[in-house]
Amino acid sequence: MKIEKKEVEHIARLARLKLNEEEKERFGRQLGQILKYIEKLNELNTEGVEPALHIVPLQNIMRKDEVKDSLPVKDALANAPATKGKYFKVPRIIE
Amino acid sequence: MYQTVIGLEVHAELSLDTKIFCGCSTKFGQEPNSQTCPICLGLPGALPVLNEEAVKYIIKIGLALGCRILPEARFDRKNYYYPDLPKNYQISQNYLPFAVDGYLELPPSQKKGTPIKVGIDNVHLEEDTGKNIHSESGGREGYSLVDFNRAGIPLVEIVTRPDMHSLEDTESFMVSLRNILLYLGVSNCKMEEGALRFEASVSIRPDEASSLNARVEIKNLNSFKSVLRSLQYEIERQRRLLSGGEIVSGETRLWDEKEGKTLTMRVKESSPDYRYFPEPDLPPVVIKPQWIKTIRAAMPELPAERLRRFVKKYHLPPYDAIILTSSKSLADFYEEVVEGFPDGKHVSNWIMGEVLEKLKERKIGIEESSLTPASLSELLNLIKCGTISGKMAREVFAEMFATGKGAGEIVKERGLAQISDTRKIKETIDLILKKNPAAISDFQTGKKKVIAYLTGQVMKETKGAANPQLVNELLQEALQQQ
Ligand SMILES: [Zn+2]
């Protein structure tokens, strides 16, 4: 099973990744292998089994609308590769 | 004759103290990135916990829009990469929203007899995104800045069915919906702060019988005006294409407020592939029937009910009631004035006339003006008991509106009180009659018109301060006695 180049390009674009030709070929092959492995699950008979969206049987976990301390701006920005003043700085979005 | 089909997606920020999944404050206009934490910054390992008040708010909205509240609601991840989104996905609801299948009935308009019902497909909860600021310079030098204070603010999205067929319908829907949200007290709806935002979809067809042409979605609509302008532009653009034998392609277009046109987005960006999947970090919300009962019992009076009540209680024509209830603050103002001056129709005349005229002139809402209900009812009482004339009242009103002073205060300051003192008026009449013996003989020979002339003379003598009705009566009396 191999994922077509066009599909690899689409997925790469959605993830904002720039791939070269060799990578497209390699990732297409690898993605195919992963999907094939996962496909094993389809061999199971799941008739009458409810889809499990959560593995813990919790519901209605909520909090009151009460303000808690936020991070100091300095800490909020600490991990950012680039900042300007009190902002995160990123490559220009609009051309 | 083309038929137009319009649908709307309305985003409203809920007026809660904290964000939807963390305890950060939602206060507007604070220092950039000062209201963030590991949860709303999407740092690894941070777990979102739902704000229970947001659930109450959305159930309120669902009930007000006649929706069915689903017994169980879930959250889903909407995946896309954009720098306003710290996690690279937005927590939203795709499969099981809180409320579905409702409607909003537009208030009857002057033009259309039958009321229009706009279907509501669903009402769901999601988190707002951050805010981007773009640098002036482009190319390598260019950059964008990100403020995550807005990221995670509780947002409700109301999705309509494509049931609107004109700009008039669309405007009426937006005004009515905003009104409902304000009456419920769930959003401040301040468009200048981005608390109410829209996306529109529009398609046209040659006539009702033929199938619809491709649907165009318009993004980036931040006011009623931009929704209406962009729709107008888009309807004309589509008509031109179709009448030139061309095809309208289904796409998402961006509204450019400055240029006043919609622009095409790159095809790849306009075909969204959000790969929704259930949010594993948030357990489902099971809505207990008791919650719905409690919320329903505490629902405030909504615009449509208030309109009906105004017609019945204050004996207003429906037209007056529609205008007065079109804004919550105006309706509140009206009812407060009526409390001090219990003549519903008379108060309505004043508000729909003088008050709205002044507000329009200044381009403000009643809540922004310094006019108080108490001073307007005071003014109406002063007119009623003859202290000032209708003409003087207009002057006094203008000053009340400009300064916020009370009616009585202004009348006193400017010495405007009308002379209703019979003795004083009689003295003036005697004086005028002495000066005009010819007028008396005219009256005696049946020329009743002289009364108007003499009234005018008395008014002139008192510099307009005499009560004209009283002058007229006393003059008749005096002439008959001559
Ligand atoms: Zn936070």
Coordinates of C-alpha atoms and ligand atoms in Angstrom, one line a residue:
Chain A
M1 CA 0.0 0.0 0.0
K2 CA 1.4 3.4 -1.0
I3 CA 0.0 6.9 -0.5
E4 CA -0.1 8.8 -3.8
K5 CA 2.2 11.7 -4.2
K6 CA -0.7 14.1 -4.6
E7 CA -2.1 13.1 -1.3
V8 CA 1.3 13.4 0.4
E9 CA 1.5 16.9 -1.0
H10 CA -2.0 17.8 0.3
I11 CA -1.2 16.5 3.8
A12 CA 2.1 18.3 3.8
R13 CA 0.4 21.5 2.9
L14 CA -2.2 21.1 5.7
A15 CA 0.7 20.6 8.1
R16 CA 2.6 23.6 6.6
L17 CA 5.6 21.3 5.7
K18 CA 7.8 21.8 2.7
L19 CA 8.9 18.4 1.3
N20 CA 11.4 17.6 -1.4
E21 CA 10.8 15.0 -4.1
E22 CA 12.7 12.3 -2.2
E23 CA 10.8 13.0 1.0
K24 CA 7.5 12.9 -0.7
E25 CA 8.4 9.4 -2.1
R26 CA 9.7 8.2 1.3
F27 CA 6.8 9.5 3.4
G28 CA 4.3 8.2 0.9
R29 CA 5.7 4.8 1.4
Q30 CA 5.9 5.1 5.2
L31 CA 2.4 6.5 5.6
G32 CA 1.2 3.6 3.5
Q33 CA 2.9 1.1 5.9
I34 CA 1.4 2.8 8.9
L35 CA -2.1 2.7 7.5
K36 CA -1.7 -0.9 6.5
Y37 CA -0.7 -1.7 10.1
I38 CA -3.7 0.2 11.5
E39 CA -5.9 -1.6 9.1
K40 CA -5.4 -4.8 11.1
L41 CA -8.1 -3.3 13.4
N42 CA -10.7 -3.7 10.7
E43 CA -10.3 -7.5 11.0
L44 CA -12.1 -7.3 14.4
N45 CA -15.8 -7.8 14.5
T46 CA -17.1 -4.5 16.1
E47 CA -20.8 -5.1 15.4
G48 CA -22.9 -3.9 18.3
V49 CA -19.9 -2.2 20.0
E50 CA -20.3 1.5 20.8
P51 CA -17.5 3.7 19.6
A52 CA -15.3 4.6 22.6
L53 CA -14.5 8.3 22.4
H54 CA -13.1 8.4 25.9
I55 CA -11.4 5.7 27.8
V56 CA -12.4 7.0 31.2
P57 CA -16.1 7.1 32.1
L58 CA -16.2 10.8 33.1
Q59 CA -18.8 13.4 32.3
N60 CA -19.6 16.9 33.2
I61 CA -16.2 18.0 34.5
M62 CA -16.6 21.7 34.7
R63 CA -15.2 24.7 36.7
K64 CA -16.7 27.9 38.1
D65 CA -16.3 31.1 36.1
E66 CA -13.7 32.5 38.5
V67 CA -10.6 34.3 37.4
K68 CA -7.2 32.7 38.2
D69 CA -3.8 34.3 37.8
S70 CA -2.4 34.3 34.3
L71 CA 1.3 33.9 33.5
P72 CA 3.5 37.0 33.6
V73 CA 4.0 38.2 30.0
K74 CA 7.7 37.5 30.3
D75 CA 7.0 33.8 31.1
A76 CA 4.3 33.5 28.4
L77 CA 6.8 34.6 25.8
A78 CA 9.8 32.7 27.3
N79 CA 9.6 29.7 24.9
A80 CA 8.9 31.7 21.7
P81 CA 11.6 31.7 19.0
A82 CA 11.0 35.3 18.3
T83 CA 9.2 38.2 20.1
K84 CA 8.7 41.9 19.7
G85 CA 7.7 43.9 22.7
K86 CA 5.0 41.9 24.4
Y87 CA 4.0 40.0 21.2
F88 CA 4.9 36.7 19.7
K89 CA 6.6 37.4 16.4
V90 CA 6.0 35.2 13.3
P91 CA 6.8 35.4 9.6
R92 CA 4.4 37.8 7.8
I93 CA 1.1 36.0 7.2
I94 CA -0.4 38.2 4.5
E95 CA 1.5 38.6 1.3
Chain B
M1 CA -35.7 38.3 -11.8
Y2 CA -33.1 36.5 -9.8
Q3 CA -33.9 34.9 -6.5
T4 CA -31.3 35.4 -3.8
V5 CA -30.6 32.8 -1.0
I6 CA -28.6 34.0 2.0
G7 CA -27.3 32.1 5.1
L8 CA -25.3 33.4 8.1
E9 CA -22.9 32.1 10.6
V10 CA -22.8 34.5 13.6
H11 CA -20.0 34.4 16.2
A12 CA -20.7 36.1 19.5
E13 CA -18.2 36.3 22.4
L14 CA -20.0 35.4 25.6
S15 CA -19.7 37.9 28.4
L16 CA -18.1 35.7 31.0
D17 CA -15.3 36.6 33.4
T18 CA -13.0 33.8 32.3
K19 CA -12.1 31.9 29.2
I20 CA -13.9 28.8 28.1
F21 CA -11.3 26.3 29.2
C22 CA -9.0 28.1 31.7
G23 CA -9.2 30.8 34.4
C24 CA -7.6 33.6 32.4
S25 CA -9.6 36.8 32.4
T26 CA -11.5 37.9 29.3
K27 CA -11.2 41.6 30.0
F28 CA -10.9 43.6 26.8
G29 CA -8.1 46.0 25.9
Q30 CA -5.4 44.7 28.3
E31 CA -1.7 44.5 27.7
P32 CA -0.8 41.9 24.9
N33 CA -0.3 38.3 26.1
S34 CA -1.0 39.3 29.7
Q35 CA -4.1 37.1 29.9
T36 CA -2.6 33.7 29.0
C37 CA -1.7 30.5 30.7
P38 CA -0.4 27.0 29.7
I39 CA -3.9 26.0 28.7
C40 CA -4.8 28.8 26.3
L41 CA -1.2 28.9 25.0
G42 CA -1.5 25.2 24.1
L43 CA 1.6 24.3 26.1
P44 CA 2.2 20.5 26.2
G45 CA 0.4 18.6 29.0
A46 CA -2.0 21.4 29.8
L47 CA -5.6 20.1 30.2
P48 CA -8.7 22.2 29.4
V49 CA -11.6 22.3 31.9
L50 CA -15.0 23.7 30.7
N51 CA -16.5 26.8 32.2
E52 CA -19.9 25.7 33.5
E53 CA -21.3 29.2 33.0
A54 CA -20.7 28.9 29.2
V55 CA -22.9 25.9 29.2
K56 CA -25.7 27.7 30.9
Y57 CA -25.4 30.6 28.5
I58 CA -25.5 28.4 25.4
I59 CA -28.6 26.6 26.7
K60 CA -30.2 30.0 27.2
I61 CA -29.4 31.0 23.7
G62 CA -30.7 27.6 22.4
L63 CA -34.0 28.0 24.2
A64 CA -34.5 31.6 23.1
L65 CA -34.0 30.4 19.5
G66 CA -36.6 27.6 19.9
C67 CA -33.9 24.9 19.5
R68 CA -33.9 21.4 20.8
I69 CA -31.2 21.0 23.5
L70 CA -29.4 17.7 22.8
P71 CA -29.1 15.3 25.8
E72 CA -25.4 15.1 25.3
A73 CA -22.9 17.5 23.8
R74 CA -19.3 16.8 22.9
F75 CA -16.3 18.8 21.7
D76 CA -14.2 18.2 18.6
R77 CA -10.9 19.4 17.2
K78 CA -10.9 21.5 14.1
N79 CA -7.4 21.2 12.7
Y80 CA -5.7 24.0 10.8
Y81 CA -2.5 25.8 10.9
Y82 CA -2.6 29.6 11.4
P83 CA -0.6 31.7 13.8
D84 CA -3.7 32.9 15.7
L85 CA -4.2 29.3 16.9
P86 CA -1.6 28.2 19.5
K87 CA -2.5 24.5 19.4
N88 CA -2.9 24.2 15.7
Y89 CA -6.5 23.1 16.3
Q90 CA -9.5 24.9 17.6
I91 CA -11.8 23.2 20.1
S92 CA -15.2 23.4 18.6
Q93 CA -18.3 21.2 18.1
N94 CA -18.9 19.4 14.9
Y95 CA -20.8 16.2 15.7
L96 CA -22.9 16.9 18.8
P97 CA -23.5 20.6 19.4
F98 CA -25.5 21.9 22.4
A99 CA -28.6 23.0 20.4
V100 CA -30.2 22.2 17.0
D101 CA -33.2 22.9 14.8
G102 CA -34.5 26.3 16.0
Y103 CA -35.8 29.4 14.3
L104 CA -35.9 33.1 14.7
E105 CA -39.1 34.9 13.6
L106 CA -38.3 38.3 12.2
P107 CA -40.5 41.1 13.5
P108 CA -43.2 42.1 10.9
S109 CA -42.0 44.9 8.6
Q110 CA -43.9 47.6 7.0
K111 CA -43.4 46.1 3.5
K112 CA -44.0 42.4 4.1
G113 CA -47.2 41.2 5.6
T114 CA -46.3 37.6 6.5
P115 CA -43.6 37.2 9.1
I116 CA -40.4 35.4 8.0
K117 CA -39.0 32.5 10.0
V118 CA -35.2 32.0 9.7
G119 CA -34.2 28.4 10.6
I120 CA -31.4 27.9 13.0
D121 CA -29.4 24.8 12.0
N122 CA -27.4 24.6 15.3
V123 CA -25.9 26.6 18.1
H124 CA -22.5 25.5 19.3
L125 CA -19.7 26.5 21.6
E126 CA -16.0 27.0 20.7
E127 CA -12.9 28.9 21.7
D128 CA -12.0 32.2 20.1
T129 CA -8.6 32.6 18.3
G130 CA -5.8 35.0 19.0
K131 CA -5.3 38.3 17.2
N132 CA -2.7 39.0 14.5
I133 CA -1.2 42.4 13.7
H134 CA 0.6 42.7 10.4
S135 CA 3.7 44.8 9.8
E136 CA 3.6 47.5 7.1
S137 CA 6.6 46.1 5.2
G138 CA 6.3 43.0 3.0
G139 CA 8.9 40.6 1.7
R140 CA 11.7 39.3 4.0
E141 CA 11.4 42.3 6.3
G142 CA 7.7 41.7 6.9
Y143 CA 6.4 40.0 10.0
S144 CA 3.2 39.5 12.0
L145 CA 2.7 39.8 15.7
V146 CA 0.4 37.6 17.8
D147 CA -1.6 38.5 20.9
F148 CA -3.2 35.4 22.6
N149 CA -5.4 37.4 25.1
R150 CA -8.4 36.6 22.9
A151 CA -7.4 32.9 22.4
G152 CA -9.9 30.9 24.4
I153 CA -12.5 33.5 24.9
P154 CA -15.9 31.6 25.0
L155 CA -17.5 32.0 21.6
V156 CA -21.0 30.9 20.5
E157 CA -21.6 30.2 16.9
I158 CA -25.1 30.4 15.5
V159 CA -25.6 28.8 12.1
T160 CA -28.7 29.7 10.2
R161 CA -30.4 27.8 7.4
P162 CA -30.3 29.7 4.0
D163 CA -33.7 31.2 4.6
M164 CA -33.0 34.9 3.9
H165 CA -33.8 36.3 0.5
S166 CA -32.9 39.9 0.6
L167 CA -30.6 42.4 2.3
E168 CA -33.7 43.6 4.3
D169 CA -34.2 40.1 5.7
T170 CA -30.6 39.8 6.5
E171 CA -30.5 43.1 8.4
S172 CA -33.6 42.3 10.2
F173 CA -32.2 38.9 11.3
M174 CA -29.0 40.4 12.5
V175 CA -30.7 43.2 14.5
S176 CA -33.2 40.7 16.0
L177 CA -30.5 38.2 17.0
R178 CA -28.3 40.9 18.5
N179 CA -31.4 42.0 20.5
I180 CA -32.0 38.5 21.8
L181 CA -28.4 38.2 22.9
L182 CA -28.6 41.5 24.6
Y183 CA -31.9 40.7 26.3
L184 CA -30.5 37.4 27.5
G185 CA -27.4 39.3 28.8
V186 CA -25.1 36.6 27.3
S187 CA -23.0 38.9 25.1
N188 CA -22.3 42.6 25.0
C189 CA -22.4 42.4 21.2
K190 CA -19.9 45.2 20.9
M191 CA -19.0 45.0 17.2
E192 CA -16.2 47.6 17.6
E193 CA -14.5 45.2 20.0
G194 CA -15.1 42.2 17.7
A195 CA -17.6 40.6 20.1
L196 CA -20.0 40.0 17.2
R197 CA -18.7 38.7 13.9
F198 CA -20.2 37.2 10.8
E199 CA -19.7 35.0 7.8
A200 CA -22.3 35.0 5.1
S201 CA -23.1 32.6 2.2
V202 CA -25.0 33.7 -0.8
S203 CA -26.2 32.1 -4.0
I204 CA -28.6 33.2 -6.7
R205 CA -30.9 31.4 -9.2
P206 CA -32.8 32.8 -12.2
D207 CA -36.1 32.0 -10.5
E208 CA -37.5 30.0 -7.6
A209 CA -38.1 26.9 -9.8
S210 CA -34.5 26.5 -11.1
S211 CA -31.7 24.9 -9.1
L212 CA -29.3 27.1 -7.1
N213 CA -26.0 28.2 -8.5
A214 CA -22.8 27.6 -6.6
R215 CA -22.6 29.0 -3.1
V216 CA -20.1 31.7 -2.3
E217 CA -19.0 32.2 1.3
I218 CA -17.8 35.6 2.5
K219 CA -15.4 35.9 5.4
N220 CA -14.1 38.8 7.5
L221 CA -17.4 40.6 8.3
N222 CA -17.2 42.6 11.5
S223 CA -20.3 44.8 11.4
F224 CA -23.9 44.8 10.1
K225 CA -22.7 47.3 7.5
S226 CA -20.0 45.2 6.1
V227 CA -22.3 42.2 5.9
L228 CA -24.9 44.2 3.9
R229 CA -22.3 45.9 1.7
S230 CA -20.5 42.6 0.9
L231 CA -23.7 40.8 0.1
Q232 CA -24.8 43.7 -2.2
Y233 CA -21.4 43.5 -4.0
E234 CA -21.5 39.7 -4.2
I235 CA -25.1 39.5 -5.5
E236 CA -24.3 42.0 -8.2
R237 CA -21.1 40.2 -9.1
Q238 CA -22.9 36.9 -9.5
R239 CA -25.7 38.4 -11.5
R240 CA -23.2 40.0 -13.9
L241 CA -21.4 36.7 -14.3
L242 CA -24.7 34.7 -15.0
S243 CA -26.2 37.3 -17.4
G244 CA -22.9 37.2 -19.3
G245 CA -23.3 33.5 -19.7
E246 CA -20.5 32.7 -17.3
I247 CA -20.5 30.4 -14.3
V248 CA -20.3 31.3 -10.6
S249 CA -17.8 29.0 -8.9
G250 CA -18.3 27.9 -5.3
E251 CA -15.6 29.4 -3.2
T252 CA -14.7 31.4 -0.1
R253 CA -14.1 35.1 -0.7
L254 CA -12.6 37.7 1.6
W255 CA -14.4 41.0 2.2
D256 CA -12.1 44.0 1.8
E257 CA -13.7 46.8 3.8
K258 CA -11.5 49.5 2.3
E259 CA -11.9 48.6 -1.3
G260 CA -15.5 47.6 -0.8
K261 CA -15.2 44.3 -2.7
T262 CA -14.9 40.6 -2.2
L263 CA -11.7 39.0 -3.2
T264 CA -11.0 35.5 -4.2
M265 CA -8.8 33.4 -1.9
R266 CA -6.3 31.0 -3.2
V267 CA -8.1 27.8 -4.1
K268 CA -6.1 25.6 -1.8
E269 CA -7.0 27.8 1.2
S270 CA -10.6 28.0 0.3
S271 CA -11.2 24.2 0.3
P272 CA -11.1 23.6 4.0
D273 CA -10.0 20.2 5.2
Y274 CA -10.4 20.5 8.9
R275 CA -10.1 16.7 9.7
Y276 CA -12.5 17.0 12.7
F277 CA -12.1 14.4 15.4
P278 CA -13.5 14.1 18.9
E279 CA -11.5 16.1 21.5
P280 CA -10.0 13.5 23.9
D281 CA -9.2 16.0 26.6
L282 CA -12.8 17.0 27.3
P283 CA -15.4 14.5 28.6
P284 CA -18.9 14.8 27.2
V285 CA -21.5 17.1 28.8
V286 CA -24.7 15.4 29.7
I287 CA -27.5 17.9 30.0
K288 CA -29.7 17.1 32.9
P289 CA -33.4 17.9 32.2
Q290 CA -33.4 19.8 35.6
W291 CA -30.9 22.3 34.2
I292 CA -33.1 23.1 31.2
K293 CA -36.1 23.5 33.5
T294 CA -34.2 25.9 35.8
I295 CA -32.8 27.9 33.0
R296 CA -36.2 28.1 31.2
A297 CA -37.9 29.3 34.4
A298 CA -35.3 32.1 34.7
M299 CA -35.5 33.3 31.1
P300 CA -36.0 37.0 30.8
E301 CA -38.7 38.6 28.7
L302 CA -37.5 38.4 25.0
P303 CA -38.0 41.1 22.4
A304 CA -41.0 39.4 20.7
E305 CA -42.9 39.0 24.0
R306 CA -42.0 42.6 24.9
L307 CA -43.4 43.9 21.6
R308 CA -46.7 42.1 22.2
R309 CA -46.8 43.4 25.8
F310 CA -46.1 47.0 24.7
V311 CA -49.1 46.9 22.2
K312 CA -51.4 45.5 24.9
K313 CA -50.3 47.3 28.0
Y314 CA -49.5 50.8 26.6
H315 CA -52.1 50.7 23.7
L316 CA -49.4 51.4 21.2
P317 CA -49.7 50.8 17.4
P318 CA -47.5 47.8 16.4
Y319 CA -45.3 50.2 14.5
D320 CA -44.4 52.1 17.6
A321 CA -43.9 48.9 19.6
I322 CA -41.5 47.5 16.9
I323 CA -39.3 50.6 16.9
L324 CA -39.3 50.9 20.7
T325 CA -38.4 47.3 21.3
S326 CA -35.8 47.2 18.5
S327 CA -33.2 48.1 21.2
K328 CA -33.3 46.9 24.8
S329 CA -32.0 50.1 26.1
L330 CA -34.6 52.2 24.2
A331 CA -37.4 49.9 25.5
D332 CA -36.1 50.2 29.0
F333 CA -35.9 54.0 28.7
Y334 CA -39.5 54.1 27.4
E335 CA -40.9 52.1 30.3
E336 CA -39.1 54.3 32.8
V337 CA -40.5 57.4 31.3
V338 CA -44.0 55.9 31.3
E339 CA -43.6 55.2 35.0
G340 CA -43.3 59.0 35.6
F341 CA -45.8 60.0 32.9
P342 CA -48.4 57.3 32.5
D343 CA -49.6 58.1 28.9
G344 CA -48.0 55.4 26.8
K345 CA -48.8 56.8 23.4
H346 CA -47.8 60.4 24.3
V347 CA -44.4 59.1 25.6
S348 CA -44.0 57.0 22.5
N349 CA -44.6 60.1 20.3
W350 CA -41.9 62.0 22.0
I351 CA -39.4 59.2 21.9
M352 CA -40.1 58.3 18.3
G353 CA -40.0 62.0 17.4
E354 CA -37.7 64.3 19.3
V355 CA -35.6 61.7 21.0
L356 CA -34.8 59.5 18.1
E357 CA -34.2 62.5 15.9
K358 CA -31.6 63.9 18.2
L359 CA -30.0 60.4 18.6
K360 CA -29.8 60.0 14.9
E361 CA -28.3 63.5 14.5
R362 CA -25.5 62.6 17.0
K363 CA -25.3 59.0 15.7
I364 CA -25.5 57.5 19.2
G365 CA -27.8 55.1 21.1
I366 CA -30.0 56.1 24.0
E367 CA -27.5 54.5 26.4
E368 CA -24.8 56.8 25.3
S369 CA -26.8 60.0 25.7
S370 CA -27.0 62.0 28.9
L371 CA -30.8 62.2 28.7
T372 CA -32.5 60.5 31.6
P373 CA -36.0 59.0 31.7
A374 CA -36.8 61.0 34.8
S375 CA -36.1 64.3 33.2
L376 CA -38.2 63.4 30.1
S377 CA -41.2 62.5 32.2
E378 CA -40.6 65.7 34.2
L379 CA -40.7 67.7 30.9
L380 CA -44.0 66.0 29.8
N381 CA -45.5 66.8 33.2
L382 CA -44.5 70.4 32.9
I383 CA -46.2 70.6 29.5
K384 CA -49.3 68.9 30.8
C385 CA -49.9 71.2 33.7
G386 CA -49.3 74.2 31.5
T387 CA -46.1 75.4 33.0
I388 CA -44.5 75.5 29.6
S389 CA -45.8 75.5 26.1
G390 CA -45.1 72.8 23.5
K391 CA -42.9 75.2 21.7
M392 CA -40.9 76.0 24.8
A393 CA -40.7 72.3 25.6
R394 CA -38.7 71.7 22.4
E395 CA -36.1 74.3 23.4
V396 CA -35.9 72.8 26.9
F397 CA -35.6 69.3 25.5
A398 CA -32.7 70.4 23.3
E399 CA -30.8 71.7 26.3
M400 CA -31.7 68.6 28.4
F401 CA -30.3 66.5 25.6
A402 CA -27.1 68.5 25.3
T403 CA -26.4 68.9 29.0
G404 CA -28.2 66.2 30.9
K405 CA -29.8 68.7 33.1
G406 CA -33.4 68.2 34.5
A407 CA -36.3 69.8 32.8
G408 CA -37.5 71.8 35.8
E409 CA -34.0 73.1 36.4
I410 CA -33.7 74.5 32.9
V411 CA -37.2 76.1 33.0
K412 CA -36.2 77.8 36.2
E413 CA -32.8 78.9 35.0
R414 CA -34.1 80.4 31.8
G415 CA -37.2 81.9 33.3
L416 CA -39.3 80.0 30.8
A417 CA -42.3 79.3 33.0
Q418 CA -45.4 80.1 31.2
I419 CA -47.7 82.8 32.7
S420 CA -50.8 80.9 33.8
D421 CA -51.7 83.6 36.3
T422 CA -55.1 84.8 35.3
R423 CA -54.8 88.2 37.0
K424 CA -51.6 89.0 35.3
I425 CA -53.0 88.0 31.9
K426 CA -56.2 90.0 32.5
E427 CA -54.1 93.1 33.1
T428 CA -52.2 92.7 29.9
I429 CA -55.5 92.1 28.0
D430 CA -57.0 95.3 29.4
L431 CA -53.9 97.1 28.2
I432 CA -54.1 95.7 24.7
L433 CA -57.8 96.4 24.4
K434 CA -57.3 100.0 25.4
K435 CA -54.7 100.4 22.6
N436 CA -57.0 98.8 20.1
P437 CA -60.6 100.3 20.2
A438 CA -61.1 99.5 16.5
A439 CA -60.6 95.8 17.2
I440 CA -63.3 95.9 19.8
S441 CA -65.9 97.4 17.4
D442 CA -64.7 94.9 14.7
F443 CA -65.5 92.1 17.2
Q444 CA -68.9 93.5 18.0
T445 CA -69.8 93.7 14.3
G446 CA -69.0 90.0 14.0
K447 CA -65.4 89.9 12.8
K448 CA -64.3 87.1 15.1
K449 CA -61.0 86.9 13.4
V450 CA -59.7 89.8 15.5
I451 CA -59.3 87.4 18.4
A452 CA -56.3 85.9 16.7
Y453 CA -54.8 89.3 16.2
L454 CA -55.4 90.3 19.8
T455 CA -54.0 87.1 21.2
G456 CA -50.9 87.7 19.2
Q457 CA -50.6 91.2 20.7
V458 CA -50.9 89.8 24.2
M459 CA -48.3 87.2 23.5
K460 CA -46.0 89.8 22.2
E461 CA -46.5 92.0 25.2
T462 CA -45.6 89.0 27.5
K463 CA -42.7 88.0 25.3
G464 CA -44.3 84.7 24.6
A465 CA -44.6 83.6 28.2
A466 CA -48.3 83.7 28.5
N467 CA -50.3 80.5 28.2
P468 CA -51.9 81.0 24.7
Q469 CA -54.9 78.9 25.4
L470 CA -55.7 80.9 28.6
V471 CA -55.1 84.2 26.7
N472 CA -57.6 83.1 24.1
E473 CA -60.3 82.2 26.7
L474 CA -59.8 85.3 28.7
L475 CA -59.9 87.5 25.6
Q476 CA -63.2 86.1 24.5
E477 CA -64.6 86.8 27.9
A478 CA -63.3 90.3 28.0
L479 CA -64.6 91.2 24.5
Q480 CA -68.0 89.9 25.3
Q481 CA -68.1 92.1 28.4
Q482 CA -67.2 95.3 26.4
Ligands
ZN1 ZN -5.5 30.7 30.0

